[in-house]
Amino acid sequence: MRAPRLPALPALLWLALAPLPGPAARAELRVRVRLPGGQVTEESLQADSGSDCISLELRKADGALITLTADFRQEVKIFRALILGELERGQSQFQALCFVTRLHRNEIIPSESMAKLRQKNPRTVRQAEEVRGLEHLSMDVAVNFSKGAQLSSHIHNVCAEAKEAIYTREEDVKFWLEKGMDGSMFEVLPQTSDLPDLQRCKLCADRWKPCICSYSLSIEWYPCMLKYCKSRDAAGKVSSYKCGIRSCQKGYTFDFYVPQKQLCLWDEET
């Protein structure tokens, strides 16, 4: 019987018939993507089917390095931002932030699928086929770094530079507590309802006062869904097979408490 003919896929080839090299595989893919201002940057995607995780990294136009780690085994998603500091204003060379949220099904393709991706035209600048809505998250709980491995073993490495700045949401904490996680790793942060004088950092004139900071990032290109094609055998029976991926772009804005505005100088009135 003649093998089904794969359709032409301009962005990436899905090698559906190529078996993984062994019971688990690691793979890395580098793609060129266009940022909102028109600048082209390189995005690195890594998949480890053994630990069932995916890591994606890209540099924003302002120089910040953004990393997204998806831990499928623990249903945890970790965003890390390494933000260049303003040395002339008393900041360190860079500032690290970690945002930890629940990973839902079908947000991103599985790690074993990512490990099979191969690029057809490495020099092509990729653009997402689908723009998913902006997600605005209130990160009202701090995560204890020394206990964070219970939540995901990747926190120890990914958030090592952000030990005092790991944030999550109360609604995600409730989900993890129901799964049996130790509640002592979480600490509820002050909110405007607790401190009436607590302002948003961009409205706060005093750099040494606590405030609610806001940080935005965007994952410009990532494989969010699998594509399926249909084939018909000699007997006329129709079957489907994986033949490609659908790419998405998604933006996030995180609001979180900081003990002083000095830790949130990017969030200022313009």
Short mmCIF file of N, CA and C in Angstrom, two decimals, residues 82-247:
data_model
loop_
_atom_site.label_atom_id
_atom_site.label_comp_id
_atom_site.label_asym_id
_atom_site.label_seq_id
_atom_site.Cartn_x
_atom_site.Cartn_y
_atom_site.Cartn_z
N LEU A 82 14.19 37.87 33.16
CA LEU A 82 15.44 38.49 33.60
C LEU A 82 15.48 39.88 32.97
N ILE A 83 15.25 40.89 33.79
CA ILE A 83 15.08 42.26 33.32
C ILE A 83 16.35 43.06 33.59
N LEU A 84 16.84 43.75 32.58
CA LEU A 84 18.04 44.56 32.74
C LEU A 84 17.78 45.68 33.75
N GLY A 85 18.69 45.83 34.72
CA GLY A 85 18.54 46.85 35.75
C GLY A 85 18.98 48.22 35.28
N GLU A 86 18.52 49.25 35.99
CA GLU A 86 18.93 50.62 35.71
C GLU A 86 20.00 50.99 36.74
N LEU A 87 21.26 50.79 36.36
CA LEU A 87 22.37 50.99 37.29
C LEU A 87 22.44 52.42 37.80
N GLU A 88 22.12 53.38 36.94
CA GLU A 88 22.20 54.79 37.35
C GLU A 88 21.14 55.15 38.39
N ARG A 89 20.16 54.26 38.57
CA ARG A 89 19.10 54.52 39.56
C ARG A 89 19.21 53.57 40.75
N GLY A 90 20.38 52.97 40.90
CA GLY A 90 20.64 52.17 42.09
C GLY A 90 20.22 50.72 42.01
N GLN A 91 19.81 50.24 40.83
CA GLN A 91 19.41 48.85 40.69
C GLN A 91 20.63 47.98 40.38
N SER A 92 20.47 46.67 40.61
CA SER A 92 21.52 45.72 40.26
C SER A 92 21.54 45.52 38.75
N GLN A 93 22.49 44.71 38.26
CA GLN A 93 22.67 44.51 36.82
C GLN A 93 21.42 43.97 36.16
N PHE A 94 20.75 43.05 36.83
CA PHE A 94 19.48 42.56 36.32
C PHE A 94 18.57 42.18 37.48
N GLN A 95 17.28 42.13 37.20
CA GLN A 95 16.28 41.75 38.19
C GLN A 95 15.52 40.54 37.66
N ALA A 96 15.31 39.54 38.52
CA ALA A 96 14.64 38.31 38.11
C ALA A 96 13.26 38.20 38.74
N LEU A 97 12.30 37.77 37.95
CA LEU A 97 10.94 37.52 38.42
C LEU A 97 10.52 36.13 37.97
N CYS A 98 9.75 35.43 38.80
CA CYS A 98 9.16 34.15 38.42
C CYS A 98 7.67 34.16 38.71
N PHE A 99 6.89 33.74 37.73
CA PHE A 99 5.44 33.63 37.88
C PHE A 99 5.04 32.18 37.62
N VAL A 100 4.38 31.57 38.60
CA VAL A 100 4.04 30.15 38.52
C VAL A 100 2.52 30.02 38.47
N THR A 101 2.02 29.34 37.45
CA THR A 101 0.57 29.15 37.31
C THR A 101 0.27 27.69 36.96
N ARG A 102 -0.98 27.37 37.04
CA ARG A 102 -1.43 26.03 36.66
C ARG A 102 -1.36 25.87 35.14
N LEU A 103 -0.89 24.71 34.70
CA LEU A 103 -0.86 24.39 33.27
C LEU A 103 -2.11 23.59 32.92
N HIS A 104 -2.91 24.12 32.01
CA HIS A 104 -4.15 23.45 31.60
C HIS A 104 -3.90 22.58 30.37
N ARG A 105 -4.76 21.63 30.18
CA ARG A 105 -4.66 20.75 29.02
C ARG A 105 -4.86 21.55 27.74
N ASN A 106 -4.15 21.17 26.71
CA ASN A 106 -4.29 21.74 25.37
C ASN A 106 -3.81 23.19 25.26
N GLU A 107 -3.02 23.68 26.24
CA GLU A 107 -2.43 25.01 26.11
C GLU A 107 -1.26 24.99 25.13
N ILE A 108 -0.55 23.87 25.12
CA ILE A 108 0.66 23.73 24.30
C ILE A 108 0.79 22.25 23.94
N ILE A 109 1.46 21.95 22.84
CA ILE A 109 1.54 20.55 22.42
C ILE A 109 2.38 19.73 23.41
N PRO A 110 2.13 18.42 23.52
CA PRO A 110 2.87 17.58 24.47
C PRO A 110 4.37 17.53 24.18
N SER A 111 5.14 17.19 25.21
CA SER A 111 6.60 17.18 25.06
C SER A 111 7.07 16.16 24.02
N GLU A 112 6.42 15.00 23.96
CA GLU A 112 6.86 14.00 22.97
C GLU A 112 6.57 14.47 21.54
N SER A 113 5.54 15.31 21.37
CA SER A 113 5.25 15.87 20.06
C SER A 113 6.26 16.96 19.71
N MET A 114 6.60 17.79 20.69
CA MET A 114 7.59 18.84 20.45
C MET A 114 8.94 18.25 20.06
N ALA A 115 9.28 17.10 20.67
CA ALA A 115 10.58 16.47 20.39
C ALA A 115 10.67 15.97 18.94
N LYS A 116 9.54 15.84 18.26
CA LYS A 116 9.55 15.35 16.88
C LYS A 116 9.56 16.46 15.83
N LEU A 117 9.44 17.70 16.28
CA LEU A 117 9.38 18.80 15.31
C LEU A 117 10.72 19.00 14.62
N ARG A 118 10.67 19.22 13.31
CA ARG A 118 11.84 19.53 12.52
C ARG A 118 11.53 20.75 11.67
N GLN A 119 12.48 21.61 11.48
CA GLN A 119 12.25 22.84 10.74
C GLN A 119 12.55 22.64 9.27
N LYS A 120 11.70 23.19 8.42
CA LYS A 120 11.87 23.04 6.98
C LYS A 120 12.77 24.14 6.41
N ASN A 121 12.51 25.38 6.82
CA ASN A 121 13.29 26.52 6.33
C ASN A 121 13.80 27.33 7.52
N PRO A 122 15.00 27.03 8.04
CA PRO A 122 15.49 27.67 9.26
C PRO A 122 15.61 29.19 9.18
N ARG A 123 15.78 29.78 8.00
CA ARG A 123 15.96 31.22 7.87
C ARG A 123 14.63 31.97 7.79
N THR A 124 13.54 31.25 7.66
CA THR A 124 12.22 31.89 7.56
C THR A 124 11.85 32.55 8.89
N VAL A 125 11.31 33.77 8.82
CA VAL A 125 10.83 34.45 10.02
C VAL A 125 9.40 34.01 10.27
N ARG A 126 9.16 33.41 11.42
CA ARG A 126 7.86 32.83 11.73
C ARG A 126 6.88 33.87 12.29
N GLN A 127 5.64 33.66 11.96
CA GLN A 127 4.57 34.49 12.52
C GLN A 127 3.45 33.56 12.94
N ALA A 128 2.93 33.79 14.15
CA ALA A 128 1.90 32.90 14.70
C ALA A 128 0.65 32.92 13.84
N GLU A 129 0.04 31.74 13.68
CA GLU A 129 -1.20 31.64 12.91
C GLU A 129 -2.39 32.14 13.70
N GLU A 130 -2.30 32.05 15.02
CA GLU A 130 -3.42 32.45 15.88
C GLU A 130 -2.93 33.34 17.01
N VAL A 131 -3.62 34.46 17.23
CA VAL A 131 -3.31 35.35 18.35
C VAL A 131 -4.33 35.09 19.45
N ARG A 132 -3.88 34.55 20.55
CA ARG A 132 -4.77 34.27 21.67
C ARG A 132 -4.86 35.49 22.58
N GLY A 133 -5.98 35.64 23.26
CA GLY A 133 -6.25 36.84 24.03
C GLY A 133 -5.26 37.09 25.16
N LEU A 134 -5.09 38.38 25.48
CA LEU A 134 -4.22 38.79 26.59
C LEU A 134 -4.81 38.28 27.90
N GLU A 135 -3.96 37.70 28.75
CA GLU A 135 -4.39 37.19 30.06
C GLU A 135 -3.81 38.11 31.14
N HIS A 136 -4.69 38.66 31.97
CA HIS A 136 -4.29 39.57 33.05
C HIS A 136 -4.43 38.82 34.36
N LEU A 137 -3.31 38.59 35.05
CA LEU A 137 -3.30 37.73 36.24
C LEU A 137 -2.87 38.50 37.48
N SER A 138 -3.62 38.33 38.55
CA SER A 138 -3.26 38.92 39.84
C SER A 138 -2.48 37.89 40.65
N MET A 139 -1.19 38.11 40.80
CA MET A 139 -0.30 37.16 41.47
C MET A 139 -0.22 37.55 42.95
N ASP A 140 -1.16 37.07 43.73
CA ASP A 140 -1.34 37.55 45.10
C ASP A 140 -0.74 36.65 46.17
N VAL A 141 0.06 35.66 45.75
CA VAL A 141 0.68 34.72 46.70
C VAL A 141 2.16 34.56 46.35
N ALA A 142 3.01 34.56 47.39
CA ALA A 142 4.45 34.31 47.20
C ALA A 142 4.74 32.82 47.41
N VAL A 143 5.72 32.29 46.66
CA VAL A 143 6.12 30.88 46.77
C VAL A 143 7.50 30.83 47.43
N ASN A 144 7.62 29.99 48.46
CA ASN A 144 8.89 29.79 49.15
C ASN A 144 9.83 28.98 48.25
N PHE A 145 10.96 29.58 47.87
CA PHE A 145 11.88 28.92 46.93
C PHE A 145 12.38 27.58 47.46
N SER A 146 12.74 27.51 48.74
CA SER A 146 13.32 26.29 49.30
C SER A 146 12.33 25.13 49.32
N LYS A 147 11.03 25.43 49.27
CA LYS A 147 10.00 24.38 49.28
C LYS A 147 9.34 24.20 47.92
N GLY A 148 9.74 25.03 46.95
CA GLY A 148 9.06 25.04 45.66
C GLY A 148 9.22 23.77 44.84
N ALA A 149 10.23 22.94 45.16
CA ALA A 149 10.43 21.71 44.40
C ALA A 149 9.24 20.77 44.51
N GLN A 150 8.45 20.90 45.60
CA GLN A 150 7.24 20.08 45.73
C GLN A 150 6.24 20.42 44.62
N LEU A 151 6.25 21.69 44.23
CA LEU A 151 5.33 22.15 43.19
C LEU A 151 5.83 21.72 41.82
N SER A 152 7.12 21.96 41.58
CA SER A 152 7.77 21.52 40.34
C SER A 152 9.27 21.49 40.58
N SER A 153 9.91 20.41 40.17
CA SER A 153 11.36 20.29 40.36
C SER A 153 12.11 21.34 39.54
N HIS A 154 11.46 21.93 38.54
CA HIS A 154 12.13 22.92 37.67
C HIS A 154 12.26 24.29 38.34
N ILE A 155 11.50 24.55 39.40
CA ILE A 155 11.58 25.85 40.07
C ILE A 155 12.99 26.08 40.60
N HIS A 156 13.64 25.03 41.09
CA HIS A 156 14.97 25.18 41.69
C HIS A 156 15.96 25.76 40.69
N ASN A 157 15.90 25.34 39.43
CA ASN A 157 16.83 25.84 38.42
C ASN A 157 16.33 27.12 37.75
N VAL A 158 15.07 27.11 37.35
CA VAL A 158 14.52 28.23 36.58
C VAL A 158 14.47 29.50 37.42
N CYS A 159 14.11 29.37 38.70
CA CYS A 159 13.88 30.55 39.54
C CYS A 159 15.02 30.81 40.53
N ALA A 160 16.20 30.25 40.27
CA ALA A 160 17.32 30.40 41.20
C ALA A 160 17.71 31.86 41.41
N GLU A 161 17.59 32.71 40.36
CA GLU A 161 17.93 34.13 40.50
C GLU A 161 16.79 34.96 41.07
N ALA A 162 15.62 34.32 41.26
CA ALA A 162 14.43 35.06 41.72
C ALA A 162 13.89 34.47 43.03
N LYS A 163 14.79 34.08 43.92
CA LYS A 163 14.38 33.39 45.15
C LYS A 163 13.36 34.18 45.97
N GLU A 164 13.49 35.50 45.97
CA GLU A 164 12.59 36.35 46.75
C GLU A 164 11.47 36.95 45.90
N ALA A 165 11.34 36.49 44.68
CA ALA A 165 10.34 37.08 43.77
C ALA A 165 9.66 36.01 42.94
N ILE A 166 9.09 35.01 43.63
CA ILE A 166 8.34 33.94 42.96
C ILE A 166 6.88 34.10 43.35
N TYR A 167 6.02 34.27 42.36
CA TYR A 167 4.63 34.61 42.61
C TYR A 167 3.68 33.61 41.96
N THR A 168 2.51 33.45 42.59
CA THR A 168 1.45 32.61 42.01
C THR A 168 0.10 33.22 42.38
N ARG A 169 -0.98 32.51 42.02
CA ARG A 169 -2.33 33.01 42.28
C ARG A 169 -3.03 32.17 43.34
N GLU A 170 -3.89 32.82 44.10
CA GLU A 170 -4.61 32.11 45.15
C GLU A 170 -5.48 30.99 44.58
N GLU A 171 -6.09 31.21 43.42
CA GLU A 171 -6.94 30.18 42.84
C GLU A 171 -6.14 28.96 42.40
N ASP A 172 -4.90 29.18 41.95
CA ASP A 172 -4.05 28.04 41.61
C ASP A 172 -3.57 27.32 42.87
N VAL A 173 -3.31 28.08 43.93
CA VAL A 173 -2.91 27.48 45.21
C VAL A 173 -3.99 26.52 45.70
N LYS A 174 -5.26 26.92 45.59
CA LYS A 174 -6.36 26.06 46.02
C LYS A 174 -6.35 24.74 45.26
N PHE A 175 -6.08 24.80 43.96
CA PHE A 175 -6.01 23.58 43.15
C PHE A 175 -4.89 22.67 43.63
N TRP A 176 -3.70 23.27 43.88
CA TRP A 176 -2.55 22.47 44.30
C TRP A 176 -2.74 21.90 45.71
N LEU A 177 -3.39 22.65 46.59
CA LEU A 177 -3.65 22.14 47.95
C LEU A 177 -4.58 20.93 47.89
N GLU A 178 -5.54 20.97 46.98
CA GLU A 178 -6.45 19.82 46.81
C GLU A 178 -5.71 18.60 46.31
N LYS A 179 -4.57 18.81 45.63
CA LYS A 179 -3.75 17.69 45.16
C LYS A 179 -2.79 17.19 46.25
N GLY A 180 -2.81 17.84 47.42
CA GLY A 180 -1.99 17.37 48.54
C GLY A 180 -0.68 18.12 48.74
N MET A 181 -0.51 19.29 48.08
CA MET A 181 0.71 20.07 48.25
C MET A 181 0.76 20.67 49.66
N ASP A 182 1.98 20.89 50.14
CA ASP A 182 2.20 21.48 51.46
C ASP A 182 1.90 22.98 51.40
N GLY A 183 0.93 23.41 52.18
CA GLY A 183 0.50 24.81 52.16
C GLY A 183 1.53 25.76 52.73
N SER A 184 2.53 25.25 53.46
CA SER A 184 3.50 26.14 54.09
C SER A 184 4.44 26.80 53.07
N MET A 185 4.43 26.34 51.81
CA MET A 185 5.30 26.97 50.81
C MET A 185 4.68 28.25 50.26
N PHE A 186 3.42 28.53 50.63
CA PHE A 186 2.72 29.69 50.09
C PHE A 186 2.50 30.76 51.17
N GLU A 187 2.60 32.03 50.77
CA GLU A 187 2.34 33.13 51.67
C GLU A 187 1.51 34.18 50.94
N VAL A 188 0.32 34.49 51.48
CA VAL A 188 -0.56 35.48 50.86
C VAL A 188 0.07 36.86 51.01
N LEU A 189 0.13 37.60 49.92
CA LEU A 189 0.76 38.93 49.92
C LEU A 189 -0.26 40.02 50.23
N PRO A 190 0.20 41.17 50.73
CA PRO A 190 -0.71 42.29 51.00
C PRO A 190 -1.42 42.75 49.72
N GLN A 191 -2.68 43.14 49.88
CA GLN A 191 -3.46 43.65 48.76
C GLN A 191 -4.05 45.00 49.14
N THR A 192 -4.63 45.69 48.17
CA THR A 192 -5.20 47.01 48.42
C THR A 192 -6.32 46.94 49.47
N SER A 193 -7.00 45.79 49.55
CA SER A 193 -8.06 45.65 50.56
C SER A 193 -7.48 45.61 51.97
N ASP A 194 -6.22 45.15 52.11
CA ASP A 194 -5.56 45.10 53.42
C ASP A 194 -4.91 46.44 53.76
N LEU A 195 -4.35 47.09 52.73
CA LEU A 195 -3.64 48.36 52.93
C LEU A 195 -4.27 49.42 52.02
N PRO A 196 -5.17 50.23 52.57
CA PRO A 196 -5.88 51.22 51.74
C PRO A 196 -4.95 52.18 51.00
N ASP A 197 -3.75 52.43 51.57
CA ASP A 197 -2.82 53.37 50.93
C ASP A 197 -1.96 52.72 49.85
N LEU A 198 -2.14 51.43 49.64
CA LEU A 198 -1.33 50.71 48.66
C LEU A 198 -1.74 51.11 47.24
N GLN A 199 -0.82 51.71 46.51
CA GLN A 199 -1.10 52.19 45.16
C GLN A 199 -0.46 51.28 44.11
N ARG A 200 -0.85 51.50 42.88
CA ARG A 200 -0.13 50.89 41.77
C ARG A 200 1.21 51.63 41.64
N CYS A 201 2.25 50.90 41.32
CA CYS A 201 3.60 51.49 41.30
C CYS A 201 3.70 52.68 40.35
N LYS A 202 3.01 52.62 39.23
CA LYS A 202 3.12 53.73 38.26
C LYS A 202 2.52 55.03 38.78
N LEU A 203 1.71 54.94 39.86
CA LEU A 203 1.11 56.14 40.45
C LEU A 203 1.82 56.55 41.74
N CYS A 204 2.79 55.74 42.17
CA CYS A 204 3.47 55.98 43.44
C CYS A 204 4.70 56.87 43.21
N ALA A 205 4.78 57.99 43.92
CA ALA A 205 5.88 58.93 43.73
C ALA A 205 7.12 58.55 44.54
N ASP A 206 6.93 57.84 45.64
CA ASP A 206 8.03 57.48 46.54
C ASP A 206 8.62 56.13 46.13
N ARG A 207 9.89 56.13 45.75
CA ARG A 207 10.52 54.89 45.28
C ARG A 207 10.72 53.86 46.38
N TRP A 208 10.53 54.24 47.64
CA TRP A 208 10.80 53.33 48.75
C TRP A 208 9.53 52.85 49.43
N LYS A 209 8.38 53.17 48.85
CA LYS A 209 7.10 52.72 49.40
C LYS A 209 6.65 51.42 48.70
N PRO A 210 5.91 50.55 49.41
CA PRO A 210 5.37 49.35 48.75
C PRO A 210 4.28 49.75 47.76
N CYS A 211 4.10 48.92 46.74
CA CYS A 211 3.08 49.21 45.73
C CYS A 211 2.77 47.93 44.94
N ILE A 212 1.77 48.01 44.08
CA ILE A 212 1.40 46.89 43.21
C ILE A 212 2.05 47.10 41.85
N CYS A 213 2.97 46.23 41.53
CA CYS A 213 3.74 46.30 40.28
C CYS A 213 3.02 45.55 39.16
N SER A 214 3.32 45.92 37.95
CA SER A 214 2.75 45.24 36.79
C SER A 214 3.87 44.93 35.80
N TYR A 215 3.89 43.70 35.28
CA TYR A 215 4.89 43.32 34.28
C TYR A 215 4.19 42.56 33.16
N SER A 216 4.49 42.95 31.92
CA SER A 216 3.87 42.31 30.75
C SER A 216 4.92 41.60 29.91
N LEU A 217 4.54 40.49 29.35
CA LEU A 217 5.40 39.74 28.43
C LEU A 217 4.53 39.06 27.39
N SER A 218 5.16 38.65 26.33
CA SER A 218 4.43 37.97 25.25
C SER A 218 5.26 36.81 24.72
N ILE A 219 4.62 35.67 24.57
CA ILE A 219 5.23 34.53 23.88
C ILE A 219 4.82 34.65 22.42
N GLU A 220 5.76 35.08 21.59
CA GLU A 220 5.42 35.47 20.22
C GLU A 220 5.10 34.30 19.31
N TRP A 221 5.66 33.15 19.59
CA TRP A 221 5.43 31.99 18.70
C TRP A 221 5.63 30.71 19.49
N TYR A 222 4.62 29.85 19.53
CA TYR A 222 4.79 28.54 20.17
C TYR A 222 3.78 27.56 19.57
N PRO A 223 4.13 26.28 19.53
CA PRO A 223 3.21 25.27 18.98
C PRO A 223 2.10 24.98 19.99
N CYS A 224 0.89 25.42 19.66
CA CYS A 224 -0.22 25.32 20.62
C CYS A 224 -1.16 24.15 20.34
N MET A 225 -1.17 23.66 19.10
CA MET A 225 -2.08 22.56 18.76
C MET A 225 -1.44 21.67 17.70
N LEU A 226 -1.90 20.43 17.67
CA LEU A 226 -1.48 19.50 16.62
C LEU A 226 -2.48 19.56 15.47
N LYS A 227 -1.97 19.39 14.27
CA LYS A 227 -2.84 19.30 13.10
C LYS A 227 -2.95 17.83 12.67
N TYR A 228 -4.12 17.45 12.23
CA TYR A 228 -4.36 16.08 11.79
C TYR A 228 -4.80 16.07 10.33
N CYS A 229 -4.24 15.16 9.56
CA CYS A 229 -4.63 14.96 8.16
C CYS A 229 -5.30 13.60 8.03
N LYS A 230 -6.04 13.41 6.95
CA LYS A 230 -6.73 12.15 6.72
C LYS A 230 -6.15 11.44 5.51
N SER A 231 -6.14 10.13 5.59
CA SER A 231 -5.69 9.30 4.46
C SER A 231 -6.69 8.17 4.26
N ARG A 232 -6.68 7.61 3.08
CA ARG A 232 -7.59 6.51 2.75
C ARG A 232 -6.77 5.34 2.23
N ASP A 233 -6.98 4.16 2.80
CA ASP A 233 -6.22 3.00 2.35
C ASP A 233 -6.88 2.35 1.13
N ALA A 234 -6.28 1.23 0.67
CA ALA A 234 -6.77 0.58 -0.56
C ALA A 234 -8.21 0.10 -0.43
N ALA A 235 -8.62 -0.20 0.81
CA ALA A 235 -9.99 -0.68 1.03
C ALA A 235 -10.98 0.47 1.19
N GLY A 236 -10.45 1.69 1.15
CA GLY A 236 -11.33 2.84 1.29
C GLY A 236 -11.53 3.32 2.71
N LYS A 237 -10.83 2.69 3.66
CA LYS A 237 -10.98 3.09 5.07
C LYS A 237 -10.20 4.38 5.32
N VAL A 238 -10.87 5.34 5.98
CA VAL A 238 -10.26 6.64 6.26
C VAL A 238 -9.65 6.63 7.67
N SER A 239 -8.43 7.12 7.78
CA SER A 239 -7.78 7.24 9.09
C SER A 239 -7.09 8.60 9.18
N SER A 240 -6.84 9.05 10.38
CA SER A 240 -6.18 10.35 10.57
C SER A 240 -4.79 10.14 11.15
N TYR A 241 -3.91 11.07 10.88
CA TYR A 241 -2.54 10.99 11.39
C TYR A 241 -2.05 12.41 11.65
N LYS A 242 -1.08 12.55 12.58
CA LYS A 242 -0.52 13.86 12.90
C LYS A 242 0.34 14.32 11.72
N CYS A 243 0.11 15.53 11.26
CA CYS A 243 0.84 16.00 10.08
C CYS A 243 1.38 17.41 10.23
N GLY A 244 1.24 18.02 11.38
CA GLY A 244 1.77 19.38 11.53
C GLY A 244 1.34 20.00 12.84
N ILE A 245 1.67 21.28 12.99
CA ILE A 245 1.31 22.00 14.21
C ILE A 245 0.65 23.33 13.85
N ARG A 246 -0.10 23.85 14.80
CA ARG A 246 -0.65 25.20 14.69
C ARG A 246 0.12 26.07 15.68
N SER A 247 0.53 27.25 15.24
CA SER A 247 1.31 28.13 16.10
C SER A 247 0.45 29.25 16.64
#
